[in-house]
Every structure is written in C-alpha cells, then in structure tokens.
Amino acid sequence: MLLKEEKIFNYLNGFSDQTEKTEVEVWKAESQANQAEFEKLKRIHELSLIDTGSLTVDVDKGWSKVSDELFASKQVQMPVEEIADNKSFEWKWVYRIAAILVLAVGISYIYSGMDKNDSFDLAYTTKSGEIKEIKLSDGTVVFVNENSSFHYYKQPNDDSRRVYLKGEAYFEVAKDENRPFTIYSPSASTRVLGTSFNLKTAQKGASIDVFSGKVAFGDLSASEKNILLIKGQRAAFKEGKVKEMTGTNHNALAWKTGILMFQSEPISGVVKTLEKFYKVDIKYDDNISNCLITSKFENKSLSEVLKVIEIISQIKNTTKDGVVYLSGPGCK
C-alpha cells in the first residue's frame, strides 16, 4: 500500500498516536521500497531542522556534491505502484534529492533548468537582517523573515500544496478550494485553502496570527490537538497542545512592515517589542512599570521611538555598555 506523506511527517515530528505509529511502522516493514521511501522523507525532515544561518555558502562545492549524487547511480528504488502511475518518478526524486543536498551545504536557492513538467524543491534560507519575498507558481506570496528556512515542494497535478518552514514567515495563500495548502514545521502544522497569516515556528513550539480567511493550526493528525482560526485570532502550539491566545498582537508583522503600534501598552510589553525589533537590551525601573504607551511608529530608529516615549510619558533613557536604561517619575 501507499501511505500519505502527511502521516509519515506526523510520525517523524512525534505527532502520531499509537495507532498511527503502528500503521507507519507496519507499512515501513512491508517492503524495501517502503523503507527507502521512508528514509527519503526522514532525510527531508532532518534537513528542515538544520540551522542554516550558521552555514558558509560555497555554491561550487554544493553543486559538486549534487552532481556526484545525481550521476553516481542511475537506479533509484521505488514502489511498484508508482512505476505504473508515473514513469518519470525516478528523475523527480533525483531532482528532489538534489535540492535537499544543496540546502545542506547552505545554498539558498536552486533551479537547474529542468523541464516545467518535472517536480522539484525550491529551498530558501535567510541570513540575519534579510527578508526574502517568494512568489509561488499557484499565486501564493511568502515573505520569509531573517534566520529562517523555507522549502517548497512542487508537483504537477498534485492534489495538495506543501511547504516546510523553520523560522518565521508571512503567507498570502492563493485560494484553491480543491488543493489545500499545508505548512509543515518542526513543531506544528498549518493547513489553509486561501488566507493570510503570520507563522512563527521553532523546535519546541509555534505561534500564528491570522489576518484573513480560515486556518487549521496545531497537530493536524488529531482533531483535539488543532484549532480552526479566523481573521483576528491567534494561537500557540507547545508540547503537543494548542491554545488560542487573547488580545491582538499589533506588531506581529512589524518585521515586514517596519510599523510598530502600541495601544495602552504597559512598559513591559513595549520594552519586549523594542528589544526584539531593534535587537537591543533594555532595562527599566519598577516605578515606571505602570506607564501605558499609545503611539505608532513607522520606519523609525530606536532613538526616535525613545524620544517620543520621553515626551508622552516623561520616561528618559540612557545607554551604557550597549544597554538602554529607562527611568522616570512614574505614571498615575
């Protein structure tokens, strides 16, 4: 039998219950072809967890490795059922492996002039301070935040759209009621038909802010472990549990838009946002912790933001050894 890739990825991510684990293990033991298929998907999963931000890019060396893998052997094992259904399966897998190998040596993008009817992976990584806009063939637009990795698996006539994300990205998914768009990550999965949202993933958890449409988020293999979200809703997934978060995160897209917005936000929240956005360490006195800030900043420097805060709340700032200190008389 053939097993859906989603079940295998859920198994590899630790999302499967005991019944599903058994199903995957039985399927894997049925034949060498199934074992080979499992190892390929396991390799994709392992590479999606690599911290590519610390890798040194060497394009020539990377392509040399790909060439060695491509032409070292002309035979690729595959299930008998797939041979009958798709004669080009062998080379489609070779192209997928090639893209994965390139990612492993730190190359952020590969497209080797293959025929438009062939399947292939696009692999992108972003460095510190880099944001990459990606336009997919179905019309979906993805903005990948810094220090993130994004994989896109394309297969003609497929009944689904699948990508892999580690890090943070904003999605504007083109609507297609017949082909769901699924995002796999080290900790959670997300499925939509057409919507816009910001997704942040890491090894131990994930969070999402929905701006339009509907989104299924969490462990998609178990109904009690995922949640359906609509515009304006947020949720987090950690330790196998999904939880809807209250309130609006006005700055979920600050990394993309450059706009910071605070509405009666306490200093603790303002400081947390500023530290993340400007990559700076900020300390503040307890007597100003009750101060609430309401203001909007568009593409402003940290010094400009602090100047406005000083004017509206009399909170002064000083910098010593790279740390910003906030102090003031307090707020009534």
Short mmCIF file of C-alpha atoms in Angstrom, two decimals:
data_model
loop_
_atom_site.label_atom_id
_atom_site.label_comp_id
_atom_site.label_asym_id
_atom_site.label_seq_id
_atom_site.Cartn_x
_atom_site.Cartn_y
_atom_site.Cartn_z
CA MET A 1 0.00 0.00 0.00
CA LEU A 2 0.96 3.61 -0.34
CA LEU A 3 0.97 5.80 2.74
CA LYS A 4 0.28 9.53 2.66
CA GLU A 5 3.37 11.68 3.24
CA GLU A 6 1.49 13.65 5.89
CA LYS A 7 1.22 10.59 8.12
CA ILE A 8 4.93 9.93 7.80
CA PHE A 9 5.83 13.54 8.64
CA ASN A 10 3.47 13.44 11.63
CA TYR A 11 5.27 10.27 12.74
CA LEU A 12 8.68 11.92 12.35
CA ASN A 13 7.52 15.03 14.22
CA GLY A 14 6.11 12.95 17.09
CA PHE A 15 2.51 13.95 16.36
CA SER A 16 1.15 10.42 15.77
CA ASP A 17 -0.88 8.48 18.30
CA GLN A 18 -0.09 4.82 18.95
CA THR A 19 -2.42 3.58 16.20
CA GLU A 20 -0.83 5.83 13.59
CA LYS A 21 2.68 4.92 14.79
CA THR A 22 1.87 1.27 14.31
CA GLU A 23 0.44 1.96 10.84
CA VAL A 24 3.63 3.69 9.73
CA GLU A 25 5.89 1.02 11.20
CA VAL A 26 3.91 -1.81 9.61
CA TRP A 27 3.93 -0.04 6.25
CA LYS A 28 7.67 0.58 6.52
CA ALA A 29 8.34 -3.10 7.21
CA GLU A 30 6.27 -4.31 4.25
CA SER A 31 8.98 -3.83 1.63
CA GLN A 32 12.41 -2.42 0.87
CA ALA A 33 10.75 0.14 -1.39
CA ASN A 34 8.67 1.44 1.52
CA GLN A 35 11.77 1.55 3.72
CA ALA A 36 13.61 3.55 1.04
CA GLU A 37 10.67 5.94 0.72
CA PHE A 38 10.60 6.41 4.49
CA GLU A 39 14.33 7.17 4.61
CA LYS A 40 13.94 9.81 1.89
CA LEU A 41 11.20 11.58 3.82
CA LYS A 42 13.18 11.24 7.02
CA ARG A 43 16.11 12.95 5.31
CA ILE A 44 13.85 15.83 4.19
CA HIS A 45 12.59 16.17 7.76
CA GLU A 46 16.10 16.17 9.24
CA LEU A 47 17.31 18.81 6.80
CA SER A 48 14.36 21.04 7.64
CA LEU A 49 15.72 21.18 11.21
CA ILE A 50 19.23 22.31 10.20
CA ASP A 51 20.22 25.76 11.43
CA THR A 52 21.31 27.08 8.04
CA GLY A 53 22.02 30.57 9.38
CA SER A 54 25.45 29.46 10.62
CA LEU A 55 26.48 27.74 7.40
CA THR A 56 29.03 29.16 4.98
CA VAL A 57 27.78 29.18 1.41
CA ASP A 58 30.01 27.59 -1.21
CA VAL A 59 27.99 27.28 -4.42
CA ASP A 60 30.64 25.39 -6.40
CA LYS A 61 31.19 22.87 -3.64
CA GLY A 62 27.44 22.49 -3.17
CA TRP A 63 26.75 21.82 -6.82
CA SER A 64 29.68 19.41 -6.95
CA LYS A 65 28.02 17.37 -4.22
CA VAL A 66 24.72 17.45 -6.08
CA SER A 67 26.41 16.31 -9.31
CA ASP A 68 28.06 13.40 -7.51
CA GLU A 69 24.70 12.28 -6.15
CA LEU A 70 22.91 12.77 -9.44
CA PHE A 71 25.24 10.73 -11.58
CA ALA A 72 26.78 8.26 -9.11
CA SER A 73 23.96 5.81 -9.82
CA LYS A 74 21.27 5.70 -12.47
CA GLN A 75 18.96 3.47 -10.45
CA VAL A 76 16.56 4.68 -7.80
CA GLN A 77 14.34 2.20 -5.95
CA MET A 78 10.64 2.95 -5.95
CA PRO A 79 7.33 1.29 -5.17
CA VAL A 80 5.89 -0.85 -7.99
CA GLU A 81 2.61 1.06 -7.83
CA GLU A 82 4.37 4.35 -8.58
CA ILE A 83 6.25 2.89 -11.55
CA ALA A 84 2.94 2.15 -13.20
CA ASP A 85 1.44 5.52 -12.33
CA ASN A 86 4.40 7.74 -13.13
CA LYS A 87 7.26 6.80 -15.41
CA SER A 88 9.16 9.94 -14.53
CA PHE A 89 9.12 9.16 -10.80
CA GLU A 90 12.81 8.24 -10.73
CA TRP A 91 14.06 11.59 -12.03
CA LYS A 92 11.53 13.51 -9.96
CA TRP A 93 13.05 12.04 -6.82
CA VAL A 94 16.55 12.75 -8.09
CA TYR A 95 15.69 16.42 -8.51
CA ARG A 96 14.19 16.49 -5.03
CA ILE A 97 17.34 14.95 -3.56
CA ALA A 98 19.46 17.47 -5.48
CA ALA A 99 17.61 20.38 -3.93
CA ILE A 100 17.97 18.88 -0.46
CA LEU A 101 21.72 18.37 -0.89
CA VAL A 102 22.15 21.96 -1.98
CA LEU A 103 20.29 23.13 1.13
CA ALA A 104 22.58 21.02 3.30
CA VAL A 105 25.64 22.99 2.18
CA GLY A 106 23.92 26.32 2.67
CA ILE A 107 22.81 27.33 -0.83
CA SER A 108 19.57 29.27 -0.53
CA TYR A 109 18.06 28.67 -3.96
CA ILE A 110 18.30 26.13 -6.77
CA TYR A 111 16.65 25.85 -10.10
CA SER A 112 18.64 23.85 -12.62
CA GLY A 113 16.69 24.45 -15.81
CA MET A 114 14.55 21.33 -15.55
CA ASP A 115 11.53 20.81 -17.69
CA LYS A 116 8.46 22.65 -16.48
CA ASN A 117 6.58 19.37 -16.12
CA ASP A 118 9.13 17.93 -13.68
CA SER A 119 8.77 18.17 -9.90
CA PHE A 120 11.42 19.92 -7.85
CA ASP A 121 12.09 21.51 -4.50
CA LEU A 122 12.88 25.18 -4.04
CA ALA A 123 14.91 25.80 -0.91
CA TYR A 124 15.44 29.25 0.55
CA THR A 125 17.34 30.40 3.63
CA THR A 126 17.65 33.91 5.00
CA LYS A 127 20.52 35.43 6.93
CA SER A 128 20.39 37.87 9.82
CA GLY A 129 18.77 41.11 8.68
CA GLU A 130 17.48 39.57 5.42
CA ILE A 131 13.83 39.29 4.35
CA LYS A 132 13.01 37.36 1.18
CA GLU A 133 9.83 37.61 -0.89
CA ILE A 134 8.89 34.39 -2.69
CA LYS A 135 6.17 34.07 -5.32
CA LEU A 136 4.96 30.51 -5.84
CA SER A 137 3.51 29.16 -9.07
CA ASP A 138 -0.03 28.94 -7.64
CA GLY A 139 -0.06 32.69 -6.93
CA THR A 140 0.83 32.39 -3.24
CA VAL A 141 3.22 35.04 -1.90
CA VAL A 142 5.51 34.32 1.04
CA PHE A 143 7.72 36.77 2.93
CA VAL A 144 10.40 34.84 4.84
CA ASN A 145 11.85 36.61 7.88
CA GLU A 146 15.53 36.59 8.82
CA ASN A 147 17.29 33.44 10.03
CA SER A 148 14.60 31.19 8.56
CA SER A 149 14.45 28.32 6.07
CA PHE A 150 11.65 27.60 3.60
CA HIS A 151 11.16 24.60 1.29
CA TYR A 152 8.59 24.39 -1.48
CA TYR A 153 7.71 21.03 -3.00
CA LYS A 154 6.10 21.37 -6.39
CA GLN A 155 4.46 18.50 -8.22
CA PRO A 156 2.25 18.96 -11.30
CA ASN A 157 -1.32 17.64 -10.99
CA ASP A 158 -0.88 17.13 -7.25
CA ASP A 159 -3.97 17.32 -5.06
CA SER A 160 -2.24 19.37 -2.40
CA ARG A 161 0.28 22.18 -1.92
CA ARG A 162 3.04 21.52 0.61
CA VAL A 163 5.81 23.65 2.07
CA TYR A 164 8.19 23.38 5.02
CA LEU A 165 9.10 26.28 7.31
CA LYS A 166 11.55 26.72 10.14
CA GLY A 167 11.57 30.26 11.48
CA GLU A 168 9.05 32.96 10.63
CA ALA A 169 7.12 33.91 7.50
CA TYR A 170 4.06 35.84 6.38
CA PHE A 171 1.79 33.99 3.91
CA GLU A 172 -0.74 35.28 1.41
CA VAL A 173 -2.06 31.94 0.19
CA ALA A 174 -3.84 31.91 -3.16
CA LYS A 175 -7.31 30.40 -2.80
CA ASP A 176 -7.81 26.95 -4.26
CA GLU A 177 -10.72 25.00 -2.77
CA ASN A 178 -9.56 21.79 -4.43
CA ARG A 179 -5.97 21.91 -3.19
CA PRO A 180 -5.28 22.69 0.47
CA PHE A 181 -2.04 24.50 1.31
CA THR A 182 -0.16 22.75 4.14
CA ILE A 183 2.84 24.11 6.04
CA TYR A 184 4.94 21.59 7.96
CA SER A 185 7.36 22.73 10.66
CA PRO A 186 9.47 21.19 13.45
CA SER A 187 6.65 21.59 15.97
CA ALA A 188 3.25 22.12 14.30
CA SER A 189 1.39 22.00 11.00
CA THR A 190 -0.90 24.56 9.36
CA ARG A 191 -3.48 23.97 6.62
CA VAL A 192 -5.49 26.53 4.64
CA LEU A 193 -7.36 26.93 1.36
CA GLY A 194 -6.71 30.64 0.92
CA THR A 195 -5.86 33.18 3.60
CA SER A 196 -3.18 35.48 5.03
CA PHE A 197 -1.35 34.94 8.30
CA ASN A 198 1.97 35.21 10.10
CA LEU A 199 3.51 31.95 11.27
CA LYS A 200 6.46 31.60 13.62
CA THR A 201 7.92 28.15 14.20
CA ALA A 202 10.70 26.63 16.28
CA GLN A 203 11.72 23.21 17.52
CA LYS A 204 9.71 23.49 20.74
CA GLY A 205 6.64 25.41 19.59
CA ALA A 206 4.86 27.62 17.10
CA SER A 207 2.52 30.61 17.03
CA ILE A 208 0.20 32.09 14.42
CA ASP A 209 -1.67 35.36 13.81
CA VAL A 210 -4.49 35.21 11.25
CA PHE A 211 -5.32 38.27 9.13
CA SER A 212 -7.89 36.81 6.71
CA GLY A 213 -9.65 33.55 5.86
CA LYS A 214 -9.61 30.38 7.96
CA VAL A 215 -6.61 28.41 9.23
CA ALA A 216 -6.34 24.94 10.79
CA PHE A 217 -3.37 25.00 13.16
CA GLY A 218 -1.65 22.53 15.51
CA ASP A 219 -1.34 18.75 15.20
CA LEU A 220 -3.44 18.07 12.10
CA SER A 221 -3.45 14.31 12.72
CA ALA A 222 -5.65 14.63 15.82
CA SER A 223 -8.81 16.77 15.95
CA GLU A 224 -8.42 17.53 19.65
CA LYS A 225 -4.91 18.90 19.07
CA ASN A 226 -5.67 21.51 16.41
CA ILE A 227 -7.84 24.58 16.21
CA LEU A 228 -9.71 26.44 13.46
CA LEU A 229 -8.87 30.14 13.48
CA ILE A 230 -10.39 33.08 11.61
CA LYS A 231 -9.41 36.70 10.99
CA GLY A 232 -8.14 38.45 14.11
CA GLN A 233 -7.47 35.27 16.08
CA ARG A 234 -4.14 33.97 17.39
CA ALA A 235 -2.92 30.67 18.77
CA ALA A 236 0.17 28.89 20.05
CA PHE A 237 1.21 25.23 19.91
CA LYS A 238 3.58 23.79 22.50
CA GLU A 239 4.24 20.35 23.97
CA GLY A 240 1.52 18.80 21.84
CA LYS A 241 -1.18 21.24 22.95
CA VAL A 242 -2.80 24.09 21.04
CA LYS A 243 -4.11 27.18 22.82
CA GLU A 244 -5.92 30.23 21.48
CA MET A 245 -4.38 33.49 22.72
CA THR A 246 -6.40 36.53 23.72
CA GLY A 247 -5.78 40.10 22.62
CA THR A 248 -4.42 41.47 19.38
CA ASN A 249 -0.75 41.38 18.51
CA HIS A 250 -0.48 44.69 16.68
CA ASN A 251 3.20 44.11 15.97
CA ALA A 252 3.06 40.60 14.54
CA LEU A 253 4.13 41.98 11.15
CA ALA A 254 6.47 44.72 12.36
CA TRP A 255 9.44 42.76 10.95
CA LYS A 256 7.84 43.01 7.47
CA THR A 257 6.15 46.43 7.54
CA GLY A 258 8.53 48.39 9.77
CA ILE A 259 5.49 49.68 11.68
CA LEU A 260 5.27 49.50 15.48
CA MET A 261 1.94 50.20 17.16
CA PHE A 262 1.11 50.42 20.86
CA GLN A 263 -2.39 50.90 22.27
CA SER A 264 -2.36 51.42 26.04
CA GLU A 265 0.58 49.00 26.17
CA PRO A 266 2.42 48.74 29.51
CA ILE A 267 6.14 49.47 29.52
CA SER A 268 6.91 45.75 29.99
CA GLY A 269 5.22 44.96 26.67
CA VAL A 270 6.74 47.96 24.90
CA VAL A 271 10.23 47.00 26.05
CA LYS A 272 9.79 43.39 24.93
CA THR A 273 8.73 44.52 21.45
CA LEU A 274 11.52 47.08 21.13
CA GLU A 275 14.15 44.57 22.23
CA LYS A 276 13.06 42.09 19.58
CA PHE A 277 12.63 44.66 16.80
CA TYR A 278 15.84 46.61 17.36
CA LYS A 279 17.91 43.74 18.77
CA VAL A 280 18.89 45.65 21.88
CA ASP A 281 18.85 45.01 25.63
CA ILE A 282 16.57 47.39 27.57
CA LYS A 283 16.17 47.71 31.35
CA TYR A 284 13.56 49.83 33.14
CA ASP A 285 12.84 50.98 36.69
CA ASP A 286 9.93 49.42 38.57
CA ASN A 287 8.34 52.82 39.24
CA ILE A 288 7.53 53.27 35.52
CA SER A 289 6.05 49.80 35.06
CA ASN A 290 2.52 51.22 35.35
CA CYS A 291 3.04 53.64 32.45
CA LEU A 292 0.88 52.89 29.38
CA ILE A 293 2.09 53.84 25.90
CA THR A 294 -0.16 54.66 22.94
CA SER A 295 1.66 55.60 19.76
CA LYS A 296 2.51 54.47 16.24
CA PHE A 297 5.98 54.43 14.70
CA GLU A 298 6.67 53.83 11.03
CA ASN A 299 10.25 53.07 9.98
CA LYS A 300 11.66 54.99 12.94
CA SER A 301 15.02 54.49 14.61
CA LEU A 302 15.19 53.39 18.23
CA SER A 303 16.37 56.84 19.31
CA GLU A 304 13.34 58.43 17.61
CA VAL A 305 10.98 55.99 19.35
CA LEU A 306 12.56 56.64 22.75
CA LYS A 307 12.35 60.39 22.20
CA VAL A 308 8.59 60.18 21.62
CA ILE A 309 8.15 57.98 24.71
CA GLU A 310 10.08 60.56 26.72
CA ILE A 311 7.76 63.33 25.51
CA ILE A 312 4.48 61.50 26.16
CA SER A 313 5.42 59.78 29.45
CA GLN A 314 8.48 61.64 30.76
CA ILE A 315 10.49 58.42 30.54
CA LYS A 316 14.13 59.25 29.99
CA ASN A 317 16.69 56.91 28.50
CA THR A 318 20.44 56.46 28.88
CA THR A 319 22.77 53.94 27.27
CA LYS A 320 25.70 52.25 28.98
CA ASP A 321 27.78 49.36 27.64
CA GLY A 322 25.21 48.74 24.91
CA VAL A 323 22.26 48.50 27.33
CA VAL A 324 19.43 51.05 27.28
CA TYR A 325 18.10 52.12 30.68
CA LEU A 326 14.64 53.72 31.09
CA SER A 327 13.70 55.77 34.14
CA GLY A 328 11.19 58.40 35.14
CA PRO A 329 8.83 59.70 37.83
CA GLY A 330 6.16 57.10 37.07
CA CYS A 331 2.64 57.45 35.70
CA LYS A 332 -0.66 57.94 37.53
#
